[in-house]
mmCIF file with all atom_site columns, C-alpha atoms in Angstrom:
data_model
loop_
_atom_site.group_PDB
_atom_site.id
_atom_site.type_symbol
_atom_site.label_atom_id
_atom_site.label_alt_id
_atom_site.label_comp_id
_atom_site.label_asym_id
_atom_site.label_entity_id
_atom_site.label_seq_id
_atom_site.pdbx_PDB_ins_code
_atom_site.Cartn_x
_atom_site.Cartn_y
_atom_site.Cartn_z
_atom_site.occupancy
_atom_site.B_iso_or_equiv
_atom_site.pdbx_formal_charge
_atom_site.auth_seq_id
_atom_site.auth_comp_id
_atom_site.auth_asym_id
_atom_site.auth_atom_id
_atom_site.pdbx_PDB_model_num
ATOM 1   C CA . MET A 1 1   ? 97.148  182.616 181.896 1.00 0.00 ? 519 MET A CA 1
ATOM 2   C CA . ALA A 1 2   ? 98.977  185.963 182.085 1.00 0.00 ? 520 ALA A CA 1
ATOM 3   C CA . ALA A 1 3   ? 97.449  189.144 180.649 1.00 0.00 ? 521 ALA A CA 1
ATOM 4   C CA . THR A 1 4   ? 100.015 189.163 177.856 1.00 0.00 ? 522 THR A CA 1
ATOM 5   C CA . SER A 1 5   ? 99.179  185.581 176.956 1.00 0.00 ? 523 SER A CA 1
ATOM 6   C CA . LYS A 1 6   ? 95.466  186.389 176.903 1.00 0.00 ? 524 LYS A CA 1
ATOM 7   C CA . GLY A 1 7   ? 96.197  189.239 174.514 1.00 0.00 ? 525 GLY A CA 1
ATOM 8   C CA . ASN A 1 8   ? 98.254  186.938 172.320 1.00 0.00 ? 526 ASN A CA 1
ATOM 9   C CA . VAL A 1 9   ? 95.453  184.356 172.252 1.00 0.00 ? 527 VAL A CA 1
ATOM 10  C CA . ARG A 1 10  ? 92.889  187.042 171.384 1.00 0.00 ? 528 ARG A CA 1
ATOM 11  C CA . GLU A 1 11  ? 95.140  188.288 168.608 1.00 0.00 ? 529 GLU A CA 1
ATOM 12  C CA . ALA A 1 12  ? 95.673  184.752 167.300 1.00 0.00 ? 530 ALA A CA 1
ATOM 13  C CA . ILE A 1 13  ? 91.898  184.224 167.247 1.00 0.00 ? 531 ILE A CA 1
ATOM 14  C CA . LEU A 1 14  ? 91.408  187.469 165.300 1.00 0.00 ? 532 LEU A CA 1
ATOM 15  C CA . VAL A 1 15  ? 94.090  186.498 162.771 1.00 0.00 ? 533 VAL A CA 1
ATOM 16  C CA . ALA A 1 16  ? 92.626  183.018 162.297 1.00 0.00 ? 534 ALA A CA 1
ATOM 17  C CA . ALA A 1 17  ? 89.111  184.454 162.029 1.00 0.00 ? 535 ALA A CA 1
ATOM 18  C CA . ARG A 1 18  ? 90.254  186.980 159.422 1.00 0.00 ? 536 ARG A CA 1
ATOM 19  C CA . GLU A 1 19  ? 91.741  184.191 157.290 1.00 0.00 ? 537 GLU A CA 1
ATOM 20  C CA . ALA A 1 20  ? 88.588  182.090 157.663 1.00 0.00 ? 538 ALA A CA 1
ATOM 21  C CA . ALA A 1 21  ? 86.335  185.013 156.740 1.00 0.00 ? 539 ALA A CA 1
ATOM 22  C CA . MET A 1 22  ? 88.449  185.868 153.698 1.00 0.00 ? 540 MET A CA 1
ATOM 23  C CA . ALA A 1 23  ? 88.099  182.274 152.509 1.00 0.00 ? 541 ALA A CA 1
ATOM 24  C CA . TYR A 1 24  ? 84.560  181.431 153.628 1.00 0.00 ? 542 TYR A CA 1
ATOM 25  C CA . GLY A 1 25  ? 82.826  184.633 154.750 1.00 0.00 ? 543 GLY A CA 1
ATOM 26  C CA . TYR A 1 26  ? 80.948  185.189 157.985 1.00 0.00 ? 544 TYR A CA 1
ATOM 27  C CA . GLY A 1 27  ? 79.484  181.707 157.643 1.00 0.00 ? 545 GLY A CA 1
ATOM 28  C CA . GLY A 1 28  ? 83.023  180.322 157.859 1.00 0.00 ? 546 GLY A CA 1
ATOM 29  C CA . LEU A 1 29  ? 83.590  181.655 161.376 1.00 0.00 ? 547 LEU A CA 1
ATOM 30  C CA . ASN A 1 30  ? 83.364  178.408 163.301 1.00 0.00 ? 548 ASN A CA 1
ATOM 31  C CA . PHE A 1 31  ? 84.635  178.397 166.896 1.00 0.00 ? 549 PHE A CA 1
ATOM 32  C CA . ARG A 1 32  ? 85.725  174.755 166.733 1.00 0.00 ? 550 ARG A CA 1
ATOM 33  C CA . ASP A 1 33  ? 87.778  175.266 163.547 1.00 0.00 ? 551 ASP A CA 1
ATOM 34  C CA . LEU A 1 34  ? 89.262  178.515 164.832 1.00 0.00 ? 552 LEU A CA 1
ATOM 35  C CA . ALA A 1 35  ? 90.223  176.865 168.133 1.00 0.00 ? 553 ALA A CA 1
ATOM 36  C CA . GLU A 1 36  ? 91.965  174.079 166.248 1.00 0.00 ? 554 GLU A CA 1
ATOM 37  C CA . THR A 1 37  ? 93.867  176.600 164.129 1.00 0.00 ? 555 THR A CA 1
ATOM 38  C CA . VAL A 1 38  ? 94.924  178.607 167.186 1.00 0.00 ? 556 VAL A CA 1
ATOM 39  C CA . GLY A 1 39  ? 95.663  175.509 169.280 1.00 0.00 ? 557 GLY A CA 1
ATOM 40  C CA . ILE A 1 40  ? 93.171  176.122 172.089 1.00 0.00 ? 558 ILE A CA 1
ATOM 41  C CA . LYS A 1 41  ? 89.899  174.600 173.241 1.00 0.00 ? 559 LYS A CA 1
ATOM 42  C CA . ALA A 1 42  ? 86.762  175.845 171.482 1.00 0.00 ? 560 ALA A CA 1
ATOM 43  C CA . ALA A 1 43  ? 85.311  176.990 174.804 1.00 0.00 ? 561 ALA A CA 1
ATOM 44  C CA . SER A 1 44  ? 88.337  179.260 175.240 1.00 0.00 ? 562 SER A CA 1
ATOM 45  C CA . ILE A 1 45  ? 87.220  181.396 172.315 1.00 0.00 ? 563 ILE A CA 1
ATOM 46  C CA . ASN A 1 46  ? 84.094  182.293 174.301 1.00 0.00 ? 564 ASN A CA 1
ATOM 47  C CA . TYR A 1 47  ? 86.345  183.868 176.914 1.00 0.00 ? 565 TYR A CA 1
ATOM 48  C CA . HIS A 1 48  ? 87.483  186.408 174.317 1.00 0.00 ? 566 HIS A CA 1
ATOM 49  C CA . PHE A 1 49  ? 84.356  186.569 172.132 1.00 0.00 ? 567 PHE A CA 1
ATOM 50  C CA . ALA A 1 50  ? 81.129  185.479 173.775 1.00 0.00 ? 568 ALA A CA 1
ATOM 51  C CA . THR A 1 51  ? 79.310  185.111 170.449 1.00 0.00 ? 569 THR A CA 1
ATOM 52  C CA . LYS A 1 52  ? 80.031  184.659 166.772 1.00 0.00 ? 570 LYS A CA 1
ATOM 53  C CA . ALA A 1 53  ? 78.507  188.113 166.196 1.00 0.00 ? 571 ALA A CA 1
ATOM 54  C CA . LEU A 1 54  ? 81.014  189.749 168.557 1.00 0.00 ? 572 LEU A CA 1
ATOM 55  C CA . LEU A 1 55  ? 83.866  187.923 166.840 1.00 0.00 ? 573 LEU A CA 1
ATOM 56  C CA . GLY A 1 56  ? 82.567  188.900 163.392 1.00 0.00 ? 574 GLY A CA 1
ATOM 57  C CA . GLU A 1 57  ? 82.249  192.521 164.462 1.00 0.00 ? 575 GLU A CA 1
ATOM 58  C CA . ALA A 1 58  ? 85.791  192.585 165.873 1.00 0.00 ? 576 ALA A CA 1
ATOM 59  C CA . VAL A 1 59  ? 87.258  190.946 162.768 1.00 0.00 ? 577 VAL A CA 1
ATOM 60  C CA . ALA A 1 60  ? 85.440  193.277 160.369 1.00 0.00 ? 578 ALA A CA 1
ATOM 61  C CA . ARG A 1 61  ? 86.445  196.345 162.422 1.00 0.00 ? 579 ARG A CA 1
ATOM 62  C CA . ARG A 1 62  ? 90.079  195.249 162.526 1.00 0.00 ? 580 ARG A CA 1
ATOM 63  C CA . TYR A 1 63  ? 89.960  194.647 158.785 1.00 0.00 ? 581 TYR A CA 1
ATOM 64  C CA . TRP A 1 64  ? 88.869  198.176 157.882 1.00 0.00 ? 582 TRP A CA 1
ATOM 65  C CA . GLU A 1 65  ? 91.275  199.662 160.436 1.00 0.00 ? 583 GLU A CA 1
ATOM 66  C CA . ASP A 1 66  ? 94.140  197.740 158.817 1.00 0.00 ? 584 ASP A CA 1
ATOM 67  C CA . ILE A 1 67  ? 93.061  198.861 155.345 1.00 0.00 ? 585 ILE A CA 1
ATOM 68  C CA . ALA A 1 68  ? 92.825  202.477 156.530 1.00 0.00 ? 586 ALA A CA 1
ATOM 69  C CA . ARG A 1 69  ? 96.468  202.204 157.637 1.00 0.00 ? 587 ARG A CA 1
ATOM 70  C CA . ASP A 1 70  ? 97.420  200.618 154.314 1.00 0.00 ? 588 ASP A CA 1
ATOM 71  C CA . LEU A 1 71  ? 95.702  203.429 152.423 1.00 0.00 ? 589 LEU A CA 1
ATOM 72  C CA . GLU A 1 72  ? 97.478  206.008 154.557 1.00 0.00 ? 590 GLU A CA 1
ATOM 73  C CA . ALA A 1 73  ? 100.787 204.314 153.772 1.00 0.00 ? 591 ALA A CA 1
ATOM 74  C CA . ILE A 1 74  ? 100.004 204.485 150.058 1.00 0.00 ? 592 ILE A CA 1
ATOM 75  C CA . SER A 1 75  ? 99.232  208.202 150.428 1.00 0.00 ? 593 SER A CA 1
ATOM 76  C CA . THR A 1 76  ? 102.426 208.822 152.360 1.00 0.00 ? 594 THR A CA 1
ATOM 77  C CA . ASN A 1 77  ? 104.674 206.896 149.965 1.00 0.00 ? 595 ASN A CA 1
ATOM 78  C CA . ALA A 1 78  ? 103.151 208.093 146.695 1.00 0.00 ? 596 ALA A CA 1
ATOM 79  C CA . ARG A 1 79  ? 104.628 211.130 144.995 1.00 0.00 ? 597 ARG A CA 1
ATOM 80  C CA . SER A 1 80  ? 101.188 212.400 144.009 1.00 0.00 ? 598 SER A CA 1
ATOM 81  C CA . PRO A 1 81  ? 97.470  211.689 144.477 1.00 0.00 ? 599 PRO A CA 1
ATOM 82  C CA . THR A 1 82  ? 97.431  210.220 140.964 1.00 0.00 ? 600 THR A CA 1
ATOM 83  C CA . GLU A 1 83  ? 100.210 207.784 141.837 1.00 0.00 ? 601 GLU A CA 1
ATOM 84  C CA . ALA A 1 84  ? 98.341  206.840 145.019 1.00 0.00 ? 602 ALA A CA 1
ATOM 85  C CA . LEU A 1 85  ? 95.262  206.075 142.924 1.00 0.00 ? 603 LEU A CA 1
ATOM 86  C CA . ARG A 1 86  ? 97.361  203.909 140.593 1.00 0.00 ? 604 ARG A CA 1
ATOM 87  C CA . ARG A 1 87  ? 98.556  201.891 143.600 1.00 0.00 ? 605 ARG A CA 1
ATOM 88  C CA . TYR A 1 88  ? 95.068  201.423 145.072 1.00 0.00 ? 606 TYR A CA 1
ATOM 89  C CA . PRO A 1 89  ? 94.256  198.078 143.345 1.00 0.00 ? 607 PRO A CA 1
ATOM 90  C CA . SER A 1 90  ? 97.397  196.527 144.838 1.00 0.00 ? 608 SER A CA 1
ATOM 91  C CA . ILE A 1 91  ? 95.618  196.172 148.195 1.00 0.00 ? 609 ILE A CA 1
ATOM 92  C CA . PHE A 1 92  ? 93.014  193.905 146.614 1.00 0.00 ? 610 PHE A CA 1
ATOM 93  C CA . ARG A 1 93  ? 95.627  192.034 144.597 1.00 0.00 ? 611 ARG A CA 1
ATOM 94  C CA . LEU A 1 94  ? 97.454  191.044 147.791 1.00 0.00 ? 612 LEU A CA 1
ATOM 95  C CA . SER A 1 95  ? 94.469  189.009 148.970 1.00 0.00 ? 613 SER A CA 1
ATOM 96  C CA . LEU A 1 96  ? 94.422  187.043 145.740 1.00 0.00 ? 614 LEU A CA 1
ATOM 97  C CA . GLU A 1 97  ? 98.144  186.368 146.071 1.00 0.00 ? 615 GLU A CA 1
ATOM 98  C CA . ARG A 1 98  ? 97.495  184.845 149.500 1.00 0.00 ? 616 ARG A CA 1
ATOM 99  C CA . ASP A 1 99  ? 95.872  181.520 148.594 1.00 0.00 ? 617 ASP A CA 1
ATOM 100 C CA . ASN A 1 100 ? 93.240  183.096 146.335 1.00 0.00 ? 618 ASN A CA 1
ATOM 101 C CA . ARG A 1 101 ? 91.503  185.008 149.128 1.00 0.00 ? 619 ARG A CA 1
ATOM 102 C CA . ILE A 1 102 ? 89.197  187.961 148.604 1.00 0.00 ? 620 ILE A CA 1
ATOM 103 C CA . CYS A 1 103 ? 88.415  191.052 150.575 1.00 0.00 ? 621 CYS A CA 1
ATOM 104 C CA . LEU A 1 104 ? 86.742  190.076 153.841 1.00 0.00 ? 622 LEU A CA 1
ATOM 105 C CA . SER A 1 105 ? 84.252  192.925 153.502 1.00 0.00 ? 623 SER A CA 1
ATOM 106 C CA . SER A 1 106 ? 83.329  191.984 149.932 1.00 0.00 ? 624 SER A CA 1
ATOM 107 C CA . PHE A 1 107 ? 82.711  188.403 151.023 1.00 0.00 ? 625 PHE A CA 1
ATOM 108 C CA . MET A 1 108 ? 80.694  189.426 154.066 1.00 0.00 ? 626 MET A CA 1
ATOM 109 C CA . ALA A 1 109 ? 78.690  191.982 152.066 1.00 0.00 ? 627 ALA A CA 1
ATOM 110 C CA . THR A 1 110 ? 77.324  189.106 149.987 1.00 0.00 ? 628 THR A CA 1
ATOM 111 C CA . GLU A 1 111 ? 75.997  187.617 153.240 1.00 0.00 ? 629 GLU A CA 1
ATOM 112 C CA . HIS A 1 112 ? 74.042  190.794 154.035 1.00 0.00 ? 630 HIS A CA 1
ATOM 113 C CA . ASP A 1 113 ? 70.846  189.036 155.132 1.00 0.00 ? 631 ASP A CA 1
ATOM 114 C CA . GLU A 1 114 ? 72.702  186.738 157.543 1.00 0.00 ? 632 GLU A CA 1
ATOM 115 C CA . LEU A 1 115 ? 74.900  189.380 159.176 1.00 0.00 ? 633 LEU A CA 1
ATOM 116 C CA . PRO A 1 116 ? 74.082  190.744 162.618 1.00 0.00 ? 634 PRO A CA 1
ATOM 117 C CA . GLU A 1 117 ? 73.660  194.534 162.462 1.00 0.00 ? 635 GLU A CA 1
ATOM 118 C CA . PRO A 1 118 ? 76.976  195.369 164.226 1.00 0.00 ? 636 PRO A CA 1
ATOM 119 C CA . VAL A 1 119 ? 78.902  193.183 161.754 1.00 0.00 ? 637 VAL A CA 1
ATOM 120 C CA . LEU A 1 120 ? 77.104  194.742 158.794 1.00 0.00 ? 638 LEU A CA 1
ATOM 121 C CA . LYS A 1 121 ? 77.953  198.211 160.126 1.00 0.00 ? 639 LYS A CA 1
ATOM 122 C CA . GLU A 1 122 ? 81.674  197.353 160.183 1.00 0.00 ? 640 GLU A CA 1
ATOM 123 C CA . VAL A 1 123 ? 81.475  195.870 156.673 1.00 0.00 ? 641 VAL A CA 1
ATOM 124 C CA . GLN A 1 124 ? 79.835  199.057 155.421 1.00 0.00 ? 642 GLN A CA 1
ATOM 125 C CA . THR A 1 125 ? 82.509  201.126 157.165 1.00 0.00 ? 643 THR A CA 1
ATOM 126 C CA . PHE A 1 126 ? 85.125  199.329 155.082 1.00 0.00 ? 644 PHE A CA 1
ATOM 127 C CA . ALA A 1 127 ? 83.391  200.525 151.902 1.00 0.00 ? 645 ALA A CA 1
ATOM 128 C CA . ASP A 1 128 ? 83.040  204.028 153.368 1.00 0.00 ? 646 ASP A CA 1
ATOM 129 C CA . VAL A 1 129 ? 86.755  204.197 154.263 1.00 0.00 ? 647 VAL A CA 1
ATOM 130 C CA . ASN A 1 130 ? 87.711  203.114 150.749 1.00 0.00 ? 648 ASN A CA 1
ATOM 131 C CA . THR A 1 131 ? 85.362  205.498 148.949 1.00 0.00 ? 649 THR A CA 1
ATOM 132 C CA . ALA A 1 132 ? 86.345  208.445 151.160 1.00 0.00 ? 650 ALA A CA 1
ATOM 133 C CA . TRP A 1 133 ? 90.034  207.810 150.444 1.00 0.00 ? 651 TRP A CA 1
ATOM 134 C CA . LEU A 1 134 ? 89.391  207.419 146.724 1.00 0.00 ? 652 LEU A CA 1
ATOM 135 C CA . CYS A 1 135 ? 87.250  210.567 146.618 1.00 0.00 ? 653 CYS A CA 1
ATOM 136 C CA . GLU A 1 136 ? 89.895  212.597 148.435 1.00 0.00 ? 654 GLU A CA 1
ATOM 137 C CA . HIS A 1 137 ? 92.580  211.491 145.994 1.00 0.00 ? 655 HIS A CA 1
ATOM 138 C CA . LEU A 1 138 ? 90.404  211.912 142.900 1.00 0.00 ? 656 LEU A CA 1
ATOM 139 C CA . VAL A 1 139 ? 89.651  215.512 143.891 1.00 0.00 ? 657 VAL A CA 1
ATOM 140 C CA . ALA A 1 140 ? 93.278  216.223 144.858 1.00 0.00 ? 658 ALA A CA 1
ATOM 141 C CA . ALA A 1 141 ? 94.452  214.842 141.502 1.00 0.00 ? 659 ALA A CA 1
ATOM 142 C CA . LYS A 1 142 ? 91.836  216.995 139.756 1.00 0.00 ? 660 LYS A CA 1
ATOM 143 C CA . LEU A 1 143 ? 90.322  213.892 138.192 1.00 0.00 ? 661 LEU A CA 1
ATOM 144 C CA . ALA A 1 144 ? 86.907  214.639 139.677 1.00 0.00 ? 662 ALA A CA 1
ATOM 145 C CA . SER A 1 145 ? 85.122  217.605 141.154 1.00 0.00 ? 663 SER A CA 1
ATOM 146 C CA . PRO A 1 146 ? 84.036  217.381 144.782 1.00 0.00 ? 664 PRO A CA 1
ATOM 147 C CA . ALA A 1 147 ? 80.456  216.904 143.546 1.00 0.00 ? 665 ALA A CA 1
ATOM 148 C CA . GLU A 1 148 ? 81.289  213.921 141.324 1.00 0.00 ? 666 GLU A CA 1
ATOM 149 C CA . GLY A 1 149 ? 84.170  212.525 143.398 1.00 0.00 ? 667 GLY A CA 1
ATOM 150 C CA . GLU A 1 150 ? 82.092  210.292 145.639 1.00 0.00 ? 668 GLU A CA 1
ATOM 151 C CA . LEU A 1 151 ? 80.184  208.737 142.760 1.00 0.00 ? 669 LEU A CA 1
ATOM 152 C CA . ARG A 1 152 ? 83.389  207.989 140.839 1.00 0.00 ? 670 ARG A CA 1
ATOM 153 C CA . ALA A 1 153 ? 85.021  206.703 144.034 1.00 0.00 ? 671 ALA A CA 1
ATOM 154 C CA . ARG A 1 154 ? 82.163  204.241 144.512 1.00 0.00 ? 672 ARG A CA 1
ATOM 155 C CA . ALA A 1 155 ? 82.489  203.122 140.898 1.00 0.00 ? 673 ALA A CA 1
ATOM 156 C CA . ILE A 1 156 ? 86.221  202.516 141.320 1.00 0.00 ? 674 ILE A CA 1
ATOM 157 C CA . TYR A 1 157 ? 85.729  200.641 144.590 1.00 0.00 ? 675 TYR A CA 1
ATOM 158 C CA . ALA A 1 158 ? 83.006  198.464 143.060 1.00 0.00 ? 676 ALA A CA 1
ATOM 159 C CA . ALA A 1 159 ? 85.051  197.805 139.925 1.00 0.00 ? 677 ALA A CA 1
ATOM 160 C CA . VAL A 1 160 ? 88.232  196.826 141.788 1.00 0.00 ? 678 VAL A CA 1
ATOM 161 C CA . ALA A 1 161 ? 86.323  194.633 144.257 1.00 0.00 ? 679 ALA A CA 1
ATOM 162 C CA . GLY A 1 162 ? 84.461  193.075 141.333 1.00 0.00 ? 680 GLY A CA 1
ATOM 163 C CA . ALA A 1 163 ? 87.716  192.379 139.510 1.00 0.00 ? 681 ALA A CA 1
ATOM 164 C CA . GLN A 1 164 ? 88.944  190.603 142.612 1.00 0.00 ? 682 GLN A CA 1
ATOM 165 C CA . ILE A 1 165 ? 85.822  188.438 142.773 1.00 0.00 ? 683 ILE A CA 1
ATOM 166 C CA . ILE A 1 166 ? 86.060  187.501 139.090 1.00 0.00 ? 684 ILE A CA 1
ATOM 167 C CA . ALA A 1 167 ? 89.761  186.689 139.407 1.00 0.00 ? 685 ALA A CA 1
ATOM 168 C CA . ARG A 1 168 ? 89.106  184.555 142.471 1.00 0.00 ? 686 ARG A CA 1
ATOM 169 C CA . SER A 1 169 ? 86.423  182.585 140.663 1.00 0.00 ? 687 SER A CA 1
ATOM 170 C CA . ARG A 1 170 ? 89.089  181.621 138.117 1.00 0.00 ? 688 ARG A CA 1
ATOM 171 C CA . SER A 1 171 ? 92.007  181.385 140.594 1.00 0.00 ? 689 SER A CA 1
ATOM 172 C CA . ASP A 1 172 ? 93.802  183.781 138.247 1.00 0.00 ? 690 ASP A CA 1
ATOM 173 C CA . VAL A 1 173 ? 95.648  186.839 139.562 1.00 0.00 ? 691 VAL A CA 1
ATOM 174 C CA . LYS A 1 174 ? 96.582  187.732 135.974 1.00 0.00 ? 692 LYS A CA 1
ATOM 175 C CA . LEU A 1 175 ? 92.879  188.155 135.200 1.00 0.00 ? 693 LEU A CA 1
ATOM 176 C CA . PHE A 1 176 ? 92.703  190.734 138.005 1.00 0.00 ? 694 PHE A CA 1
ATOM 177 C CA . ASP A 1 177 ? 95.637  192.585 136.442 1.00 0.00 ? 695 ASP A CA 1
ATOM 178 C CA . GLU A 1 178 ? 93.973  192.507 133.025 1.00 0.00 ? 696 GLU A CA 1
ATOM 179 C CA . LEU A 1 179 ? 90.738  193.905 134.411 1.00 0.00 ? 697 LEU A CA 1
ATOM 180 C CA . ILE A 1 180 ? 92.554  196.677 136.287 1.00 0.00 ? 698 ILE A CA 1
ATOM 181 C CA . GLU A 1 181 ? 94.444  197.550 133.101 1.00 0.00 ? 699 GLU A CA 1
ATOM 182 C CA . SER A 1 182 ? 91.153  197.701 131.201 1.00 0.00 ? 700 SER A CA 1
ATOM 183 C CA . TYR A 1 183 ? 89.802  200.135 133.815 1.00 0.00 ? 701 TYR A CA 1
ATOM 184 C CA . ARG A 1 184 ? 92.862  202.296 133.183 1.00 0.00 ? 702 ARG A CA 1
ATOM 185 C CA . ARG A 1 185 ? 92.382  202.188 129.400 1.00 0.00 ? 703 ARG A CA 1
ATOM 186 C CA . MET A 1 186 ? 88.716  203.155 129.812 1.00 0.00 ? 704 MET A CA 1
ATOM 187 C CA . GLY A 1 187 ? 89.598  206.038 132.133 1.00 0.00 ? 705 GLY A CA 1
ATOM 188 C CA . LEU A 1 188 ? 87.990  204.774 135.331 1.00 0.00 ? 706 LEU A CA 1
ATOM 189 C CA . LEU A 1 189 ? 91.417  204.533 136.977 1.00 0.00 ? 707 LEU A CA 1
ATOM 190 C CA . PRO A 1 190 ? 94.314  206.839 136.119 1.00 0.00 ? 708 PRO A CA 1
ATOM 191 C CA . SER A 1 191 ? 96.928  205.277 133.862 1.00 0.00 ? 709 SER A CA 1
#
């Protein structure tokens, strides 16, 4: 197998693992199922990821790196920090639109006791990336002081992730939208 092909297989494994984790959590990362999805032998996954923990760590890291890029794109394309904050929930909504999936990090966070430490660290980094971005934009929009920005950012992150979980439990993207709108009416998110 050529180096390029190996890279493509590794990437295909990561994509399949991300989808599995968004649907079933860390517990859903099964080498046999992933191999079938990718179209390779299960033993071939071990060539790229020797253990489930290494795969879980790589998937969770890739997930927060992708979200960091998405957040940066929101910042770049928004006319103001307030507009960027208004767009923030759309990232979580996209998962629901894709076969009623939820945030990989939210799902894995519920599996805290079963996660190997390196996987848990990457899951926590996802939350840290989100709250840092939210805090930065809240302060820039003058919606929070630097002292209260982090606390409000955590509240927003928890509320939006929670809305996603509730909407998923009902397979209802409109419920997510209603909850986000209620957060705006109550002043948690800018309207």
